[in-house]
JSON list of C-alpha atoms in Angstrom, two decimals:
[
{"chain": "A", "resi": 1, "resn": "MET", "atom": "CA", "xyz": [5.33, 69.13, -73.76]},
{"chain": "A", "resi": 2, "resn": "SER", "atom": "CA", "xyz": [1.95, 67.59, -74.51]},
{"chain": "A", "resi": 3, "resn": "ARG", "atom": "CA", "xyz": [-1.53, 69.08, -74.67]},
{"chain": "A", "resi": 4, "resn": "GLY", "atom": "CA", "xyz": [-4.53, 67.12, -73.47]},
{"chain": "A", "resi": 5, "resn": "LEU", "atom": "CA", "xyz": [-8.26, 67.45, -74.05]},
{"chain": "A", "resi": 6, "resn": "ILE", "atom": "CA", "xyz": [-10.59, 66.76, -71.12]},
{"chain": "A", "resi": 7, "resn": "VAL", "atom": "CA", "xyz": [-14.17, 66.02, -72.19]},
{"chain": "A", "resi": 8, "resn": "VAL", "atom": "CA", "xyz": [-16.50, 66.48, -69.24]},
{"chain": "A", "resi": 9, "resn": "ASP", "atom": "CA", "xyz": [-19.66, 64.43, -68.66]},
{"chain": "A", "resi": 10, "resn": "VAL", "atom": "CA", "xyz": [-21.13, 64.09, -72.15]},
{"chain": "A", "resi": 11, "resn": "GLN", "atom": "CA", "xyz": [-23.73, 61.66, -70.81]},
{"chain": "A", "resi": 12, "resn": "ASN", "atom": "CA", "xyz": [-27.34, 60.85, -71.59]},
{"chain": "A", "resi": 13, "resn": "ASP", "atom": "CA", "xyz": [-28.76, 62.29, -68.38]},
{"chain": "A", "resi": 14, "resn": "PHE", "atom": "CA", "xyz": [-27.21, 65.69, -69.13]},
{"chain": "A", "resi": 15, "resn": "CYS", "atom": "CA", "xyz": [-28.60, 65.89, -72.67]},
{"chain": "A", "resi": 16, "resn": "GLU", "atom": "CA", "xyz": [-32.12, 66.36, -73.95]},
{"chain": "A", "resi": 17, "resn": "GLY", "atom": "CA", "xyz": [-34.34, 63.52, -72.70]},
{"chain": "A", "resi": 18, "resn": "GLY", "atom": "CA", "xyz": [-32.17, 62.87, -69.65]},
{"chain": "A", "resi": 19, "resn": "SER", "atom": "CA", "xyz": [-33.05, 63.36, -65.99]},
{"chain": "A", "resi": 20, "resn": "VAL", "atom": "CA", "xyz": [-31.07, 66.63, -65.69]},
{"chain": "A", "resi": 21, "resn": "PRO", "atom": "CA", "xyz": [-31.08, 67.87, -69.29]},
{"chain": "A", "resi": 22, "resn": "VAL", "atom": "CA", "xyz": [-29.03, 70.84, -70.45]},
{"chain": "A", "resi": 23, "resn": "ALA", "atom": "CA", "xyz": [-30.40, 72.59, -73.53]},
{"chain": "A", "resi": 24, "resn": "GLY", "atom": "CA", "xyz": [-27.94, 72.07, -76.37]},
{"chain": "A", "resi": 25, "resn": "GLY", "atom": "CA", "xyz": [-26.33, 69.01, -74.80]},
{"chain": "A", "resi": 26, "resn": "ALA", "atom": "CA", "xyz": [-26.88, 66.75, -77.82]},
{"chain": "A", "resi": 27, "resn": "ARG", "atom": "CA", "xyz": [-25.50, 69.41, -80.16]},
{"chain": "A", "resi": 28, "resn": "ILE", "atom": "CA", "xyz": [-22.40, 69.78, -78.01]},
{"chain": "A", "resi": 29, "resn": "ALA", "atom": "CA", "xyz": [-21.98, 65.98, -77.93]},
{"chain": "A", "resi": 30, "resn": "SER", "atom": "CA", "xyz": [-21.83, 65.98, -81.74]},
{"chain": "A", "resi": 31, "resn": "ALA", "atom": "CA", "xyz": [-19.48, 68.97, -81.87]},
{"chain": "A", "resi": 32, "resn": "ILE", "atom": "CA", "xyz": [-17.07, 67.40, -79.37]},
{"chain": "A", "resi": 33, "resn": "ALA", "atom": "CA", "xyz": [-17.07, 64.10, -81.26]},
{"chain": "A", "resi": 34, "resn": "GLU", "atom": "CA", "xyz": [-16.10, 66.00, -84.41]},
{"chain": "A", "resi": 35, "resn": "LEU", "atom": "CA", "xyz": [-13.40, 67.88, -82.51]},
{"chain": "A", "resi": 36, "resn": "VAL", "atom": "CA", "xyz": [-11.93, 64.62, -81.26]},
{"chain": "A", "resi": 37, "resn": "GLU", "atom": "CA", "xyz": [-12.05, 63.05, -84.72]},
{"chain": "A", "resi": 38, "resn": "GLN", "atom": "CA", "xyz": [-10.22, 66.01, -86.26]},
{"chain": "A", "resi": 39, "resn": "SER", "atom": "CA", "xyz": [-7.68, 66.81, -83.56]},
{"chain": "A", "resi": 40, "resn": "ALA", "atom": "CA", "xyz": [-6.78, 63.63, -81.66]},
{"chain": "A", "resi": 41, "resn": "GLY", "atom": "CA", "xyz": [-3.10, 62.90, -82.21]},
{"chain": "A", "resi": 42, "resn": "ARG", "atom": "CA", "xyz": [-2.57, 66.29, -83.84]},
{"chain": "A", "resi": 43, "resn": "ASP", "atom": "CA", "xyz": [-3.71, 69.18, -81.64]},
{"chain": "A", "resi": 44, "resn": "TYR", "atom": "CA", "xyz": [-4.11, 66.86, -78.67]},
{"chain": "A", "resi": 45, "resn": "GLN", "atom": "CA", "xyz": [-1.66, 64.12, -77.84]},
{"chain": "A", "resi": 46, "resn": "TYR", "atom": "CA", "xyz": [-4.13, 62.72, -75.32]},
{"chain": "A", "resi": 47, "resn": "VAL", "atom": "CA", "xyz": [-7.91, 62.83, -75.02]},
{"chain": "A", "resi": 48, "resn": "VAL", "atom": "CA", "xyz": [-9.67, 61.78, -71.83]},
{"chain": "A", "resi": 49, "resn": "ALA", "atom": "CA", "xyz": [-13.30, 61.86, -70.73]},
{"chain": "A", "resi": 50, "resn": "THR", "atom": "CA", "xyz": [-15.00, 62.09, -67.37]},
{"chain": "A", "resi": 51, "resn": "ARG", "atom": "CA", "xyz": [-18.24, 60.43, -66.29]},
{"chain": "A", "resi": 52, "resn": "ASP", "atom": "CA", "xyz": [-20.58, 61.02, -63.40]},
{"chain": "A", "resi": 53, "resn": "HIS", "atom": "CA", "xyz": [-20.86, 57.56, -61.83]},
{"chain": "A", "resi": 54, "resn": "HIS", "atom": "CA", "xyz": [-23.12, 57.78, -58.81]},
{"chain": "A", "resi": 55, "resn": "VAL", "atom": "CA", "xyz": [-23.70, 54.78, -56.56]},
{"chain": "A", "resi": 56, "resn": "ASP", "atom": "CA", "xyz": [-24.88, 56.49, -53.36]},
{"chain": "A", "resi": 57, "resn": "PRO", "atom": "CA", "xyz": [-23.90, 60.17, -53.33]},
{"chain": "A", "resi": 58, "resn": "GLY", "atom": "CA", "xyz": [-25.97, 61.07, -50.29]},
{"chain": "A", "resi": 59, "resn": "SER", "atom": "CA", "xyz": [-27.56, 64.52, -50.28]},
{"chain": "A", "resi": 60, "resn": "HIS", "atom": "CA", "xyz": [-26.37, 65.16, -53.86]},
{"chain": "A", "resi": 61, "resn": "PHE", "atom": "CA", "xyz": [-29.60, 63.39, -54.88]},
{"chain": "A", "resi": 62, "resn": "SER", "atom": "CA", "xyz": [-32.70, 65.20, -53.66]},
{"chain": "A", "resi": 63, "resn": "GLU", "atom": "CA", "xyz": [-36.44, 65.24, -54.24]},
{"chain": "A", "resi": 64, "resn": "THR", "atom": "CA", "xyz": [-36.26, 69.01, -53.65]},
{"chain": "A", "resi": 65, "resn": "PRO", "atom": "CA", "xyz": [-33.01, 69.91, -55.43]},
{"chain": "A", "resi": 66, "resn": "ASP", "atom": "CA", "xyz": [-31.46, 73.38, -55.41]},
{"chain": "A", "resi": 67, "resn": "PHE", "atom": "CA", "xyz": [-29.59, 72.62, -58.68]},
{"chain": "A", "resi": 68, "resn": "GLN", "atom": "CA", "xyz": [-26.35, 73.87, -57.16]},
{"chain": "A", "resi": 69, "resn": "ASP", "atom": "CA", "xyz": [-25.40, 71.29, -54.56]},
{"chain": "A", "resi": 70, "resn": "SER", "atom": "CA", "xyz": [-28.31, 68.90, -54.99]},
{"chain": "A", "resi": 71, "resn": "PHE", "atom": "CA", "xyz": [-29.98, 67.50, -58.10]},
{"chain": "A", "resi": 72, "resn": "PRO", "atom": "CA", "xyz": [-32.59, 64.94, -59.14]},
{"chain": "A", "resi": 73, "resn": "VAL", "atom": "CA", "xyz": [-31.33, 61.36, -59.40]},
{"chain": "A", "resi": 74, "resn": "HIS", "atom": "CA", "xyz": [-28.94, 61.16, -62.36]},
{"chain": "A", "resi": 75, "resn": "CYS", "atom": "CA", "xyz": [-26.06, 59.18, -63.84]},
{"chain": "A", "resi": 76, "resn": "VAL", "atom": "CA", "xyz": [-26.61, 56.17, -61.59]},
{"chain": "A", "resi": 77, "resn": "ALA", "atom": "CA", "xyz": [-23.88, 53.60, -62.18]},
{"chain": "A", "resi": 78, "resn": "GLY", "atom": "CA", "xyz": [-25.08, 50.90, -64.55]},
{"chain": "A", "resi": 79, "resn": "ASN", "atom": "CA", "xyz": [-28.08, 52.87, -65.85]},
{"chain": "A", "resi": 80, "resn": "GLU", "atom": "CA", "xyz": [-28.54, 54.14, -69.40]},
{"chain": "A", "resi": 81, "resn": "GLY", "atom": "CA", "xyz": [-28.52, 57.73, -68.20]},
{"chain": "A", "resi": 82, "resn": "ALA", "atom": "CA", "xyz": [-24.91, 57.34, -67.06]},
{"chain": "A", "resi": 83, "resn": "GLU", "atom": "CA", "xyz": [-23.71, 56.18, -70.50]},
{"chain": "A", "resi": 84, "resn": "PHE", "atom": "CA", "xyz": [-22.02, 58.50, -72.95]},
{"chain": "A", "resi": 85, "resn": "HIS", "atom": "CA", "xyz": [-24.42, 60.23, -75.33]},
{"chain": "A", "resi": 86, "resn": "PRO", "atom": "CA", "xyz": [-24.70, 58.30, -78.62]},
{"chain": "A", "resi": 87, "resn": "HIS", "atom": "CA", "xyz": [-23.32, 61.27, -80.58]},
{"chain": "A", "resi": 88, "resn": "PHE", "atom": "CA", "xyz": [-20.11, 61.09, -78.53]},
{"chain": "A", "resi": 89, "resn": "ALA", "atom": "CA", "xyz": [-19.87, 57.39, -77.63]},
{"chain": "A", "resi": 90, "resn": "PRO", "atom": "CA", "xyz": [-18.38, 56.23, -80.99]},
{"chain": "A", "resi": 91, "resn": "VAL", "atom": "CA", "xyz": [-15.11, 58.14, -80.48]},
{"chain": "A", "resi": 92, "resn": "VAL", "atom": "CA", "xyz": [-14.76, 56.40, -77.13]},
{"chain": "A", "resi": 93, "resn": "THR", "atom": "CA", "xyz": [-15.36, 52.91, -78.49]},
{"chain": "A", "resi": 94, "resn": "ASP", "atom": "CA", "xyz": [-13.09, 53.65, -81.47]},
{"chain": "A", "resi": 95, "resn": "GLY", "atom": "CA", "xyz": [-10.19, 54.28, -79.10]},
{"chain": "A", "resi": 96, "resn": "LYS", "atom": "CA", "xyz": [-9.80, 58.00, -79.79]},
{"chain": "A", "resi": 97, "resn": "VAL", "atom": "CA", "xyz": [-10.43, 58.66, -76.09]},
{"chain": "A", "resi": 98, "resn": "HIS", "atom": "CA", "xyz": [-7.43, 57.30, -74.22]},
{"chain": "A", "resi": 99, "resn": "ALA", "atom": "CA", "xyz": [-8.94, 57.01, -70.74]},
{"chain": "A", "resi": 100, "resn": "VAL", "atom": "CA", "xyz": [-12.22, 57.51, -68.87]},
{"chain": "A", "resi": 101, "resn": "PHE", "atom": "CA", "xyz": [-12.35, 58.86, -65.32]},
{"chain": "A", "resi": 102, "resn": "PHE", "atom": "CA", "xyz": [-15.30, 58.01, -63.09]},
{"chain": "A", "resi": 103, "resn": "LYS", "atom": "CA", "xyz": [-16.34, 60.43, -60.36]},
{"chain": "A", "resi": 104, "resn": "GLY", "atom": "CA", "xyz": [-18.96, 60.81, -57.67]},
{"chain": "A", "resi": 105, "resn": "ALA", "atom": "CA", "xyz": [-19.68, 57.24, -56.61]},
{"chain": "A", "resi": 106, "resn": "HIS", "atom": "CA", "xyz": [-20.35, 58.34, -53.03]},
{"chain": "A", "resi": 107, "resn": "SER", "atom": "CA", "xyz": [-20.17, 62.13, -53.23]},
{"chain": "A", "resi": 108, "resn": "ALA", "atom": "CA", "xyz": [-21.27, 65.12, -55.28]},
{"chain": "A", "resi": 109, "resn": "SER", "atom": "CA", "xyz": [-17.85, 65.24, -56.99]},
{"chain": "A", "resi": 110, "resn": "LYS", "atom": "CA", "xyz": [-18.18, 67.72, -59.82]},
{"chain": "A", "resi": 111, "resn": "SER", "atom": "CA", "xyz": [-14.52, 67.89, -60.86]},
{"chain": "A", "resi": 112, "resn": "GLY", "atom": "CA", "xyz": [-12.90, 65.36, -63.15]},
{"chain": "A", "resi": 113, "resn": "PHE", "atom": "CA", "xyz": [-9.81, 65.69, -60.95]},
{"chain": "A", "resi": 114, "resn": "GLU", "atom": "CA", "xyz": [-11.73, 63.90, -58.21]},
{"chain": "A", "resi": 115, "resn": "GLY", "atom": "CA", "xyz": [-12.19, 60.88, -60.47]},
{"chain": "A", "resi": 116, "resn": "THR", "atom": "CA", "xyz": [-10.10, 57.81, -61.20]},
{"chain": "A", "resi": 117, "resn": "ASP", "atom": "CA", "xyz": [-9.76, 55.47, -64.17]},
{"chain": "A", "resi": 118, "resn": "ALA", "atom": "CA", "xyz": [-10.44, 51.73, -64.10]},
{"chain": "A", "resi": 119, "resn": "GLU", "atom": "CA", "xyz": [-7.02, 51.14, -62.51]},
{"chain": "A", "resi": 120, "resn": "GLY", "atom": "CA", "xyz": [-7.59, 53.70, -59.77]},
{"chain": "A", "resi": 121, "resn": "THR", "atom": "CA", "xyz": [-5.24, 56.34, -61.25]},
{"chain": "A", "resi": 122, "resn": "SER", "atom": "CA", "xyz": [-6.28, 59.93, -60.68]},
{"chain": "A", "resi": 123, "resn": "LEU", "atom": "CA", "xyz": [-6.68, 62.28, -63.62]},
{"chain": "A", "resi": 124, "resn": "ALA", "atom": "CA", "xyz": [-3.83, 64.53, -62.44]},
{"chain": "A", "resi": 125, "resn": "ASP", "atom": "CA", "xyz": [-1.43, 61.59, -62.10]},
{"chain": "A", "resi": 126, "resn": "TRP", "atom": "CA", "xyz": [-2.47, 60.12, -65.45]},
{"chain": "A", "resi": 127, "resn": "LEU", "atom": "CA", "xyz": [-1.72, 63.41, -67.21]},
{"chain": "A", "resi": 128, "resn": "ARG", "atom": "CA", "xyz": [1.57, 64.03, -65.40]},
{"chain": "A", "resi": 129, "resn": "ILE", "atom": "CA", "xyz": [2.86, 60.54, -66.19]},
{"chain": "A", "resi": 130, "resn": "ARG", "atom": "CA", "xyz": [2.41, 61.38, -69.88]},
{"chain": "A", "resi": 131, "resn": "GLY", "atom": "CA", "xyz": [4.05, 64.78, -69.68]},
{"chain": "A", "resi": 132, "resn": "VAL", "atom": "CA", "xyz": [0.86, 66.78, -70.21]},
{"chain": "A", "resi": 133, "resn": "GLU", "atom": "CA", "xyz": [1.20, 70.38, -69.03]},
{"chain": "A", "resi": 134, "resn": "ASP", "atom": "CA", "xyz": [-1.61, 72.11, -70.94]},
{"chain": "A", "resi": 135, "resn": "VAL", "atom": "CA", "xyz": [-5.25, 71.02, -70.98]},
{"chain": "A", "resi": 136, "resn": "ASP", "atom": "CA", "xyz": [-8.35, 72.17, -72.81]},
{"chain": "A", "resi": 137, "resn": "VAL", "atom": "CA", "xyz": [-11.63, 71.50, -71.02]},
{"chain": "A", "resi": 138, "resn": "VAL", "atom": "CA", "xyz": [-14.95, 71.07, -72.85]},
{"chain": "A", "resi": 139, "resn": "GLY", "atom": "CA", "xyz": [-18.32, 69.48, -72.15]},
{"chain": "A", "resi": 140, "resn": "ILE", "atom": "CA", "xyz": [-21.36, 69.72, -69.90]},
{"chain": "A", "resi": 141, "resn": "ALA", "atom": "CA", "xyz": [-21.92, 71.99, -68.11]},
{"chain": "A", "resi": 142, "resn": "THR", "atom": "CA", "xyz": [-19.87, 75.19, -68.29]},
{"chain": "A", "resi": 143, "resn": "ASP", "atom": "CA", "xyz": [-21.19, 76.42, -64.95]},
{"chain": "A", "resi": 144, "resn": "HIS", "atom": "CA", "xyz": [-20.91, 73.13, -63.07]},
{"chain": "A", "resi": 145, "resn": "CYS", "atom": "CA", "xyz": [-18.57, 70.24, -63.88]},
{"chain": "A", "resi": 146, "resn": "VAL", "atom": "CA", "xyz": [-16.61, 72.02, -66.63]},
{"chain": "A", "resi": 147, "resn": "ARG", "atom": "CA", "xyz": [-16.06, 74.89, -64.20]},
{"chain": "A", "resi": 148, "resn": "ALA", "atom": "CA", "xyz": [-14.94, 72.61, -61.36]},
{"chain": "A", "resi": 149, "resn": "THR", "atom": "CA", "xyz": [-12.63, 70.60, -63.63]},
{"chain": "A", "resi": 150, "resn": "ALA", "atom": "CA", "xyz": [-10.96, 73.67, -65.13]},
{"chain": "A", "resi": 151, "resn": "LEU", "atom": "CA", "xyz": [-10.42, 75.30, -61.74]},
{"chain": "A", "resi": 152, "resn": "ASP", "atom": "CA", "xyz": [-8.97, 72.09, -60.32]},
{"chain": "A", "resi": 153, "resn": "ALA", "atom": "CA", "xyz": [-6.69, 71.75, -63.34]},
{"chain": "A", "resi": 154, "resn": "VAL", "atom": "CA", "xyz": [-5.08, 75.09, -62.53]},
{"chain": "A", "resi": 155, "resn": "ALA", "atom": "CA", "xyz": [-4.93, 74.23, -58.82]},
{"chain": "A", "resi": 156, "resn": "ALA", "atom": "CA", "xyz": [-3.10, 71.01, -59.76]},
{"chain": "A", "resi": 157, "resn": "GLY", "atom": "CA", "xyz": [-0.48, 72.96, -61.72]},
{"chain": "A", "resi": 158, "resn": "PHE", "atom": "CA", "xyz": [-1.74, 72.57, -65.29]},
{"chain": "A", "resi": 159, "resn": "ARG", "atom": "CA", "xyz": [-2.28, 75.41, -67.72]},
{"chain": "A", "resi": 160, "resn": "ALA", "atom": "CA", "xyz": [-5.98, 75.24, -68.52]},
{"chain": "A", "resi": 161, "resn": "ARG", "atom": "CA", "xyz": [-8.28, 76.65, -71.16]},
{"chain": "A", "resi": 162, "resn": "VAL", "atom": "CA", "xyz": [-12.05, 76.26, -71.48]},
{"chain": "A", "resi": 163, "resn": "ARG", "atom": "CA", "xyz": [-13.30, 76.13, -75.06]},
{"chain": "A", "resi": 164, "resn": "LEU", "atom": "CA", "xyz": [-16.72, 77.73, -74.88]},
{"chain": "A", "resi": 165, "resn": "ASP", "atom": "CA", "xyz": [-17.62, 76.68, -78.41]},
{"chain": "A", "resi": 166, "resn": "TYR", "atom": "CA", "xyz": [-17.54, 73.06, -77.22]},
{"chain": "A", "resi": 167, "resn": "SER", "atom": "CA", "xyz": [-19.27, 73.62, -73.86]},
{"chain": "A", "resi": 168, "resn": "VAL", "atom": "CA", "xyz": [-22.80, 74.41, -72.78]},
{"chain": "A", "resi": 169, "resn": "GLY", "atom": "CA", "xyz": [-24.09, 76.08, -69.63]},
{"chain": "A", "resi": 170, "resn": "VAL", "atom": "CA", "xyz": [-27.21, 75.53, -67.57]},
{"chain": "A", "resi": 171, "resn": "ALA", "atom": "CA", "xyz": [-28.31, 79.02, -66.52]},
{"chain": "A", "resi": 172, "resn": "PRO", "atom": "CA", "xyz": [-27.32, 82.61, -67.36]},
{"chain": "A", "resi": 173, "resn": "HIS", "atom": "CA", "xyz": [-26.29, 83.81, -63.90]},
{"chain": "A", "resi": 174, "resn": "THR", "atom": "CA", "xyz": [-24.20, 80.74, -63.06]},
{"chain": "A", "resi": 175, "resn": "THR", "atom": "CA", "xyz": [-22.56, 80.72, -66.50]},
{"chain": "A", "resi": 176, "resn": "VAL", "atom": "CA", "xyz": [-21.56, 84.38, -66.19]},
{"chain": "A", "resi": 177, "resn": "ALA", "atom": "CA", "xyz": [-20.25, 83.67, -62.68]},
{"chain": "A", "resi": 178, "resn": "ALA", "atom": "CA", "xyz": [-18.21, 80.73, -64.01]},
{"chain": "A", "resi": 179, "resn": "LEU", "atom": "CA", "xyz": [-16.57, 82.94, -66.63]},
{"chain": "A", "resi": 180, "resn": "ASP", "atom": "CA", "xyz": [-15.58, 85.36, -63.88]},
{"chain": "A", "resi": 181, "resn": "ASP", "atom": "CA", "xyz": [-14.21, 82.47, -61.81]},
{"chain": "A", "resi": 182, "resn": "PHE", "atom": "CA", "xyz": [-12.09, 81.39, -64.80]},
{"chain": "A", "resi": 183, "resn": "ARG", "atom": "CA", "xyz": [-10.59, 84.87, -65.16]},
{"chain": "A", "resi": 184, "resn": "GLN", "atom": "CA", "xyz": [-9.77, 85.12, -61.48]},
{"chain": "A", "resi": 185, "resn": "ALA", "atom": "CA", "xyz": [-8.14, 81.67, -61.38]},
{"chain": "A", "resi": 186, "resn": "GLY", "atom": "CA", "xyz": [-6.09, 82.15, -64.54]},
{"chain": "A", "resi": 187, "resn": "VAL", "atom": "CA", "xyz": [-8.09, 79.76, -66.68]},
{"chain": "A", "resi": 188, "resn": "ALA", "atom": "CA", "xyz": [-7.93, 80.89, -70.31]},
{"chain": "A", "resi": 189, "resn": "VAL", "atom": "CA", "xyz": [-11.15, 81.02, -72.30]},
{"chain": "A", "resi": 190, "resn": "SER", "atom": "CA", "xyz": [-11.56, 80.71, -76.07]},
{"chain": "A", "resi": 191, "resn": "GLY", "atom": "CA", "xyz": [-14.48, 80.72, -78.48]},
{"chain": "A", "resi": 192, "resn": "GLU", "atom": "CA", "xyz": [-17.94, 82.02, -77.92]},
{"chain": "A", "resi": 193, "resn": "ALA", "atom": "CA", "xyz": [-21.02, 80.26, -76.71]},
{"chain": "A", "resi": 194, "resn": "PRO", "atom": "CA", "xyz": [-24.44, 81.79, -76.15]},
{"chain": "A", "resi": 195, "resn": "VAL", "atom": "CA", "xyz": [-25.31, 82.26, -72.51]},
{"chain": "A", "resi": 196, "resn": "PRO", "atom": "CA", "xyz": [-28.33, 80.00, -71.80]},
{"chain": "A", "resi": 197, "resn": "GLU", "atom": "CA", "xyz": [-31.71, 81.67, -71.58]}
]
């Protein structure tokens, strides 16, 4: 049995200075990079990352976003905002992240389980092929793409845990709601993270 780490959307546009910044994003990028450095190959046999990779996601981009289903333009494929944050990028280029899954080219696509790697393999299939049964989910943001990825992990038959100390949420009410969704779906939660103000 193998345990995997899924790092969700640690990208420039979701950190301070980006088009849809989450307060604390850069700090979380550094913390996750340190986690990967310390635990890859020991606590986690496999580490993967997801990336928003929007080409034309339709109504997901909006000039009047509701910040639930629609957002300002972000993570456009080929743009700097779509790249991994520089605090996290080195562990990817150093090979400590085993695969990257791109999601949302033509849809909203919040969950990493909707993404595929460069060969077109889905995240669920990639993990199953390698015998992964347990996954930890971390990243940006607890109440959006981390939430969707963790819930889809359980739906796909994996045992999932969200590590709050390596995740950051956008807003208080949606973060609290996400924690309730985790409990109801059987997603384990560990660590503590301040609810955003």
